[in-house]
Amino acid sequence: MKQRFFILVFLGFIMTGCTNIGLTQEEPKPPKAFIEITNETSETVLGTYCWSYNGMSECADAPGPIELLEGRDPIEVNPGEKITFVMEYEPKPNKIHLLQISNNEESEVKLSNNHFLAPSQKGVYYYSYGAWWMDEKEENVSNGDAHYAFAIEVK
């Protein structure tokens, strides 16, 4: 009996995290996200997400950025170049997180006004850009989330 209760509670948490309260999604998947570098725009690759559409919720799991981007060429950038995130969707996510992966090491990258600067050292860098549409009335309730992957090569 206790096991059933815990399973129901767990499923309730999952369903709460993927509700569409407060959002008016018109697409069955999260919006596309782009990065802009020197007025050139490149699309990111959608990874793991939870999204609601027409009263239905869908969660999809994806591999990490390195595996997700396998076979794709990284975007070439100059050291210290400004990289800006662009998402043509309202409402904008109200919680974001950027993770950089290089030489099997992960580090958090601070964003300022939806942009960051490319590393100063040459090399290939993979990124996971996490976006959450957190409920403004209920604390710790996500109305949708998505992770986007892209890679750059600092020349």
XYZ file of N, CA and C in Angstrom:
465
model
N 0.815 -1.195 0.000
C 0.000 0.000 0.000
C 0.857 1.257 0.000
N 1.912 1.263 0.843
C 2.796 2.425 0.914
C 3.474 2.662 -0.426
N 3.855 1.579 -1.114
C 4.533 1.704 -2.401
C 3.620 2.386 -3.416
N 2.349 2.022 -3.444
C 1.394 2.653 -4.362
C 1.250 4.136 -4.053
N 1.213 4.457 -2.764
C 1.090 5.867 -2.365
C 2.282 6.668 -2.884
N 3.487 6.145 -2.692
C 4.682 6.853 -3.141
C 4.728 6.976 -4.659
N 4.268 5.956 -5.360
C 4.221 6.026 -6.822
C 3.240 7.113 -7.264
N 2.088 7.182 -6.621
C 1.102 8.221 -6.963
C 1.641 9.615 -6.655
N 2.318 9.772 -5.523
C 2.906 11.066 -5.178
C 3.961 11.440 -6.210
N 4.813 10.495 -6.579
C 5.859 10.750 -7.568
C 5.246 11.171 -8.917
N 4.240 10.444 -9.352
C 3.575 10.796 -10.612
C 2.923 12.168 -10.522
N 2.396 12.506 -9.367
C 1.807 13.836 -9.173
C 2.844 14.939 -9.336
N 4.053 14.718 -8.786
C 5.121 15.699 -8.951
C 5.511 15.856 -10.414
N 5.594 14.739 -11.118
C 5.944 14.805 -12.534
C 4.888 15.578 -13.306
N 3.621 15.284 -13.067
C 2.543 15.969 -13.783
C 2.502 17.452 -13.434
N 2.772 17.802 -12.182
C 2.779 19.204 -11.777
C 3.891 19.949 -12.496
N 5.028 19.322 -12.667
C 6.162 19.971 -13.320
C 5.933 20.212 -14.795
N 4.955 19.603 -15.398
C 4.726 19.740 -16.832
C 3.338 20.276 -17.147
N 2.775 21.060 -16.267
C 1.458 21.627 -16.548
C 1.595 22.837 -17.437
N 0.486 23.294 -18.003
C 0.541 24.462 -18.868
C -0.154 25.663 -18.251
N -0.288 25.680 -16.938
C -0.921 26.799 -16.268
C -0.084 28.048 -16.510
N -0.704 29.106 -17.003
C -0.009 30.365 -17.200
C 0.691 30.502 -18.540
N 0.818 29.438 -19.297
C 1.446 29.515 -20.605
C 0.420 29.216 -21.675
N 0.612 29.823 -22.814
C -0.298 29.575 -23.932
C 0.504 28.983 -25.083
N 1.021 27.785 -24.875
C 1.801 27.139 -25.911
C 0.919 26.852 -27.119
N 1.443 27.196 -28.252
C 0.734 26.935 -29.493
C 1.445 25.885 -30.326
N 2.564 25.417 -29.848
C 3.346 24.427 -30.563
C 3.472 23.171 -29.700
N 3.575 22.005 -30.334
C 3.682 20.771 -29.561
C 5.059 20.554 -28.925
N 6.033 21.384 -29.254
C 7.369 21.286 -28.675
C 7.806 22.674 -28.223
N 8.823 22.739 -27.378
C 9.317 24.043 -26.932
C 9.760 24.906 -28.119
N 9.823 26.218 -27.913
C 10.233 27.094 -29.014
C 11.680 26.852 -29.422
N 11.986 27.232 -30.643
C 13.366 27.133 -31.112
C 14.194 28.205 -30.419
N 15.446 27.892 -30.195
C 16.380 28.841 -29.600
C 17.559 28.990 -30.557
N 18.063 30.198 -30.647
C 19.155 30.516 -31.555
C 20.269 31.197 -30.785
N 21.464 31.142 -31.345
C 22.548 31.971 -30.845
C 22.936 32.925 -31.965
N 23.256 34.139 -31.559
C 23.628 35.167 -32.524
C 25.064 35.601 -32.233
N 25.877 35.551 -33.279
C 27.278 35.936 -33.175
C 27.579 36.850 -34.349
N 27.965 38.088 -34.072
C 28.285 39.078 -35.097
C 27.178 39.128 -36.166
N 25.950 39.304 -35.741
C 24.772 39.432 -36.616
C 24.476 38.187 -37.461
N 25.094 37.052 -37.152
C 24.764 35.792 -37.813
C 24.076 34.895 -36.800
N 22.957 34.308 -37.218
C 22.155 33.492 -36.323
C 22.307 32.014 -36.660
N 22.469 31.195 -35.615
C 22.560 29.742 -35.767
C 21.562 29.097 -34.825
N 20.877 28.065 -35.320
C 19.891 27.364 -34.497
C 20.582 26.376 -33.567
N 20.079 26.281 -32.351
C 20.570 25.286 -31.413
C 19.802 23.977 -31.640
N 20.219 22.906 -30.968
C 19.562 21.604 -31.098
C 18.773 21.342 -29.813
N 17.487 21.056 -29.962
C 16.638 20.769 -28.811
C 17.020 19.429 -28.202
N 17.198 19.430 -26.887
C 17.516 18.210 -26.159
C 16.338 17.803 -25.284
N 16.611 17.503 -24.044
C 15.591 17.086 -23.084
C 14.601 18.220 -22.829
N 13.310 17.870 -22.708
C 12.296 18.891 -22.428
C 11.040 18.285 -21.820
N 10.240 19.144 -21.194
C 8.858 18.846 -20.786
C 8.021 20.013 -21.274
N 6.954 19.725 -22.001
C 6.164 20.777 -22.647
C 4.701 20.377 -22.685
N 3.821 21.345 -22.642
C 2.383 21.086 -22.702
C 1.798 21.730 -23.947
N 0.803 21.051 -24.510
C 0.158 21.535 -25.728
C -1.261 20.986 -25.752
N -2.222 21.880 -25.917
C -3.633 21.479 -25.973
C -4.031 20.573 -24.803
N -3.578 20.918 -23.603
C -3.931 20.148 -22.425
C -3.174 18.852 -22.261
N -2.288 18.539 -23.180
C -1.469 17.320 -23.097
C -0.039 17.727 -22.737
N 0.624 16.908 -21.957
C 2.010 17.161 -21.595
C 2.898 16.088 -22.190
N 4.098 16.505 -22.582
C 5.053 15.564 -23.152
C 6.429 15.860 -22.594
N 7.101 14.844 -22.158
C 8.481 14.961 -21.715
C 9.323 14.050 -22.587
N 10.477 14.542 -23.002
C 11.378 13.758 -23.843
C 12.787 13.871 -23.285
N 13.464 12.764 -23.247
C 14.829 12.724 -22.763
C 15.758 12.620 -23.965
N 16.907 13.251 -23.870
C 17.875 13.238 -24.964
C 19.273 13.054 -24.374
N 20.224 12.637 -25.194
C 21.595 12.518 -24.692
C 22.183 13.897 -24.385
N 23.357 13.912 -23.803
C 24.036 15.160 -23.486
C 24.477 15.893 -24.738
N 24.962 17.139 -24.572
C 25.325 17.974 -25.721
C 26.343 17.350 -26.677
N 27.345 16.673 -26.152
C 28.378 16.104 -27.027
C 27.778 15.048 -27.943
N 26.992 14.149 -27.370
C 26.361 13.098 -28.166
C 25.285 13.672 -29.086
N 24.540 14.640 -28.590
C 23.454 15.245 -29.363
C 23.983 15.972 -30.603
N 25.184 16.510 -30.507
C 25.763 17.286 -31.609
C 26.729 16.479 -32.475
N 26.798 15.187 -32.237
C 27.719 14.340 -32.998
C 27.464 14.477 -34.500
N 28.524 14.698 -35.262
C 28.421 14.832 -36.712
C 28.138 16.249 -37.185
N 27.934 17.178 -36.276
C 27.695 18.584 -36.648
C 28.962 19.397 -36.420
N 29.219 20.313 -37.311
C 30.385 21.184 -37.166
C 30.102 22.265 -36.128
N 31.082 22.557 -35.257
C 30.887 23.651 -34.309
C 30.891 25.000 -35.027
N 30.309 25.986 -34.395
C 30.251 27.346 -34.948
C 31.579 28.028 -34.627
N 32.221 28.566 -35.648
C 33.518 29.206 -35.445
C 33.342 30.608 -34.875
N 34.134 30.904 -33.828
C 34.091 32.213 -33.176
C 35.507 32.674 -32.869
N 35.631 33.945 -32.605
C 36.897 34.521 -32.168
C 36.959 34.498 -30.643
N 38.164 34.484 -30.078
C 38.274 34.537 -28.614
C 37.563 35.775 -28.065
N 36.790 35.595 -26.996
C 36.110 36.712 -26.344
C 34.926 37.283 -27.096
N 34.516 36.655 -28.185
C 33.399 37.171 -28.985
C 32.080 37.037 -28.227
N 31.212 38.005 -28.398
C 29.906 38.029 -27.728
C 28.951 37.035 -28.398
N 28.322 36.179 -27.578
C 27.359 35.183 -28.043
C 26.042 35.465 -27.325
N 24.984 35.709 -28.097
C 23.696 36.098 -27.537
C 22.646 35.034 -27.841
N 21.799 34.732 -26.855
C 20.675 33.810 -27.047
C 19.464 34.580 -27.534
N 18.784 34.009 -28.525
C 17.590 34.631 -29.092
C 16.489 33.570 -29.104
N 15.330 33.954 -28.586
C 14.173 33.068 -28.589
C 12.960 33.922 -28.927
N 12.349 33.638 -30.066
C 11.192 34.413 -30.508
C 9.923 33.752 -29.986
N 9.697 33.895 -28.680
C 8.568 33.260 -28.034
C 8.205 34.065 -26.794
N 6.935 34.224 -26.549
C 6.453 34.887 -25.341
C 5.561 33.931 -24.589
N 5.674 33.839 -23.312
C 6.606 34.575 -22.464
C 8.009 33.980 -22.545
N 8.986 34.801 -22.264
C 10.375 34.347 -22.227
C 10.571 33.478 -20.982
N 11.515 32.552 -21.021
C 11.786 31.768 -19.811
C 12.260 32.703 -18.692
N 11.869 32.406 -17.465
C 12.271 33.265 -16.348
C 13.365 32.644 -15.483
N 13.873 31.500 -15.916
C 15.028 30.883 -15.263
C 15.874 30.248 -16.359
N 17.171 30.573 -16.376
C 18.063 30.010 -17.392
C 19.376 29.558 -16.743
N 20.035 28.632 -17.405
C 21.290 28.089 -16.897
C 22.130 27.682 -18.103
N 23.418 28.012 -18.074
C 24.316 27.652 -19.169
C 25.470 26.832 -18.621
N 25.666 25.657 -19.204
C 26.731 24.751 -18.803
C 27.704 24.590 -19.968
N 28.994 24.749 -19.695
C 30.043 24.584 -20.707
C 30.787 23.281 -20.444
N 31.044 22.525 -21.524
C 31.782 21.263 -21.416
C 32.984 21.333 -22.351
N 34.164 21.130 -21.771
C 35.393 21.150 -22.552
C 36.401 20.227 -21.880
N 37.029 19.364 -22.666
C 38.017 18.412 -22.134
C 37.448 17.605 -20.966
N 36.211 17.144 -21.113
C 35.520 16.335 -20.103
C 35.318 17.057 -18.773
N 35.393 18.378 -18.779
C 35.135 19.160 -17.576
C 33.933 20.055 -17.811
N 33.046 20.125 -16.813
C 31.856 20.967 -16.896
C 32.025 22.177 -15.997
N 31.537 23.317 -16.468
C 31.539 24.517 -15.640
C 30.340 25.387 -15.999
N 29.822 26.066 -14.987
C 28.692 26.965 -15.204
C 29.208 28.271 -15.793
N 28.457 28.810 -16.746
C 28.819 30.074 -17.375
C 27.780 31.107 -16.971
N 28.237 32.236 -16.471
C 27.329 33.313 -16.079
C 26.840 34.051 -17.318
N 25.536 34.298 -17.352
C 24.931 35.053 -18.445
C 24.600 36.452 -17.972
N 24.715 37.401 -18.873
C 24.337 38.782 -18.594
C 23.509 39.281 -19.763
N 22.245 39.610 -19.510
C 21.330 40.060 -20.574
C 21.302 39.080 -21.746
N 21.192 37.801 -21.434
C 21.100 36.721 -22.431
C 22.339 36.575 -23.304
N 23.483 37.012 -22.833
C 24.696 36.781 -23.616
C 25.875 36.427 -22.705
N 26.908 35.878 -23.338
C 28.158 35.577 -22.662
C 29.280 35.747 -23.680
N 30.511 35.710 -23.203
C 31.665 35.859 -24.087
C 32.325 34.503 -24.317
N 32.742 34.272 -25.558
C 33.437 33.025 -25.897
C 34.732 32.944 -25.090
N 35.170 31.732 -24.770
C 36.431 31.580 -24.040
C 37.594 32.210 -24.804
N 38.638 32.534 -24.080
C 39.796 33.155 -24.724
C 40.770 32.118 -25.286
N 40.687 30.879 -24.790
C 41.592 29.835 -25.273
C 40.983 29.097 -26.458
N 41.841 28.769 -27.426
C 41.392 28.025 -28.601
C 40.886 26.650 -28.200
N 39.934 26.140 -28.994
C 39.417 24.806 -28.735
C 37.940 24.707 -29.054
N 37.399 23.494 -28.884
C 35.978 23.235 -29.111
C 35.294 23.175 -27.754
N 34.178 23.875 -27.646
C 33.410 23.966 -26.411
C 31.959 23.581 -26.702
N 31.406 22.699 -25.866
C 30.008 22.285 -25.976
C 29.210 22.979 -24.886
N 27.953 23.306 -25.218
C 27.107 24.019 -24.262
C 25.727 23.385 -24.156
N 25.197 23.444 -22.941
C 23.804 23.073 -22.674
C 23.136 24.303 -22.078
N 22.149 24.828 -22.802
C 21.410 26.016 -22.377
C 20.051 25.541 -21.864
N 19.846 25.642 -20.544
C 18.590 25.214 -19.938
C 17.675 26.399 -19.728
N 16.411 26.251 -20.116
C 15.417 27.329 -19.968
C 14.185 26.763 -19.262
N 13.704 27.492 -18.255
C 12.520 27.087 -17.500
C 11.508 28.219 -17.495
N 10.260 27.853 -17.650
C 9.148 28.796 -17.535
C 8.510 28.500 -16.182
N 9.042 29.130 -15.132
C 8.587 28.861 -13.767
C 7.287 29.608 -13.499
N 6.399 28.950 -12.751
C 5.124 29.552 -12.387
C 5.388 30.749 -11.470
N 4.759 31.863 -11.767
C 4.989 33.070 -10.973
C 4.177 33.085 -9.687
N 3.179 32.198 -9.572
C 2.341 32.172 -8.378
C 2.702 31.034 -7.429
N 3.133 29.902 -7.994
C 3.474 28.747 -7.167
C 4.975 28.495 -7.213
N 5.602 28.567 -6.068
C 7.043 28.381 -5.970
C 7.441 26.958 -6.374
N 8.537 26.846 -7.082
C 9.121 25.565 -7.520
C 8.226 24.758 -8.456
N 7.328 25.409 -9.179
C 6.492 24.739 -10.160
C 6.898 25.222 -11.543
N 7.284 24.288 -12.378
C 7.685 24.612 -13.744
C 6.508 24.418 -14.687
N 6.266 25.398 -15.537
C 5.214 25.300 -16.544
C 5.752 24.760 -17.864
N 7.038 24.497 -17.916
C 7.680 23.971 -19.106
C 9.176 24.181 -18.984
N 9.937 23.316 -19.609
C 11.387 23.486 -19.609
C 11.971 22.859 -20.859
N 13.136 23.327 -21.225
C 13.817 22.801 -22.406
C 15.317 23.013 -22.262
N 16.061 22.082 -22.822
C 17.519 22.194 -22.862
C 17.944 22.199 -24.327
N 18.822 23.123 -24.649
C 19.288 23.310 -26.014
C 20.803 23.108 -26.040
N 21.323 22.507 -27.099
C 22.746 22.239 -27.216
C 23.327 22.962 -28.425
N 24.566 23.403 -28.276
C 25.317 23.962 -29.398
C 26.798 23.847 -29.070
N 27.627 23.963 -30.087
C 29.074 23.889 -29.902
C 29.740 25.031 -30.655
N 30.803 25.546 -30.076
C 31.598 26.575 -30.749
C 33.046 26.109 -30.831
N 33.741 26.647 -31.797
C 35.179 26.420 -31.904
C 35.851 27.776 -31.892
N 36.646 28.006 -30.854
C 37.393 29.264 -30.742
C 38.647 29.114 -31.584
N 38.782 29.978 -32.579
C 39.930 29.923 -33.518
C 41.082 30.773 -33.033
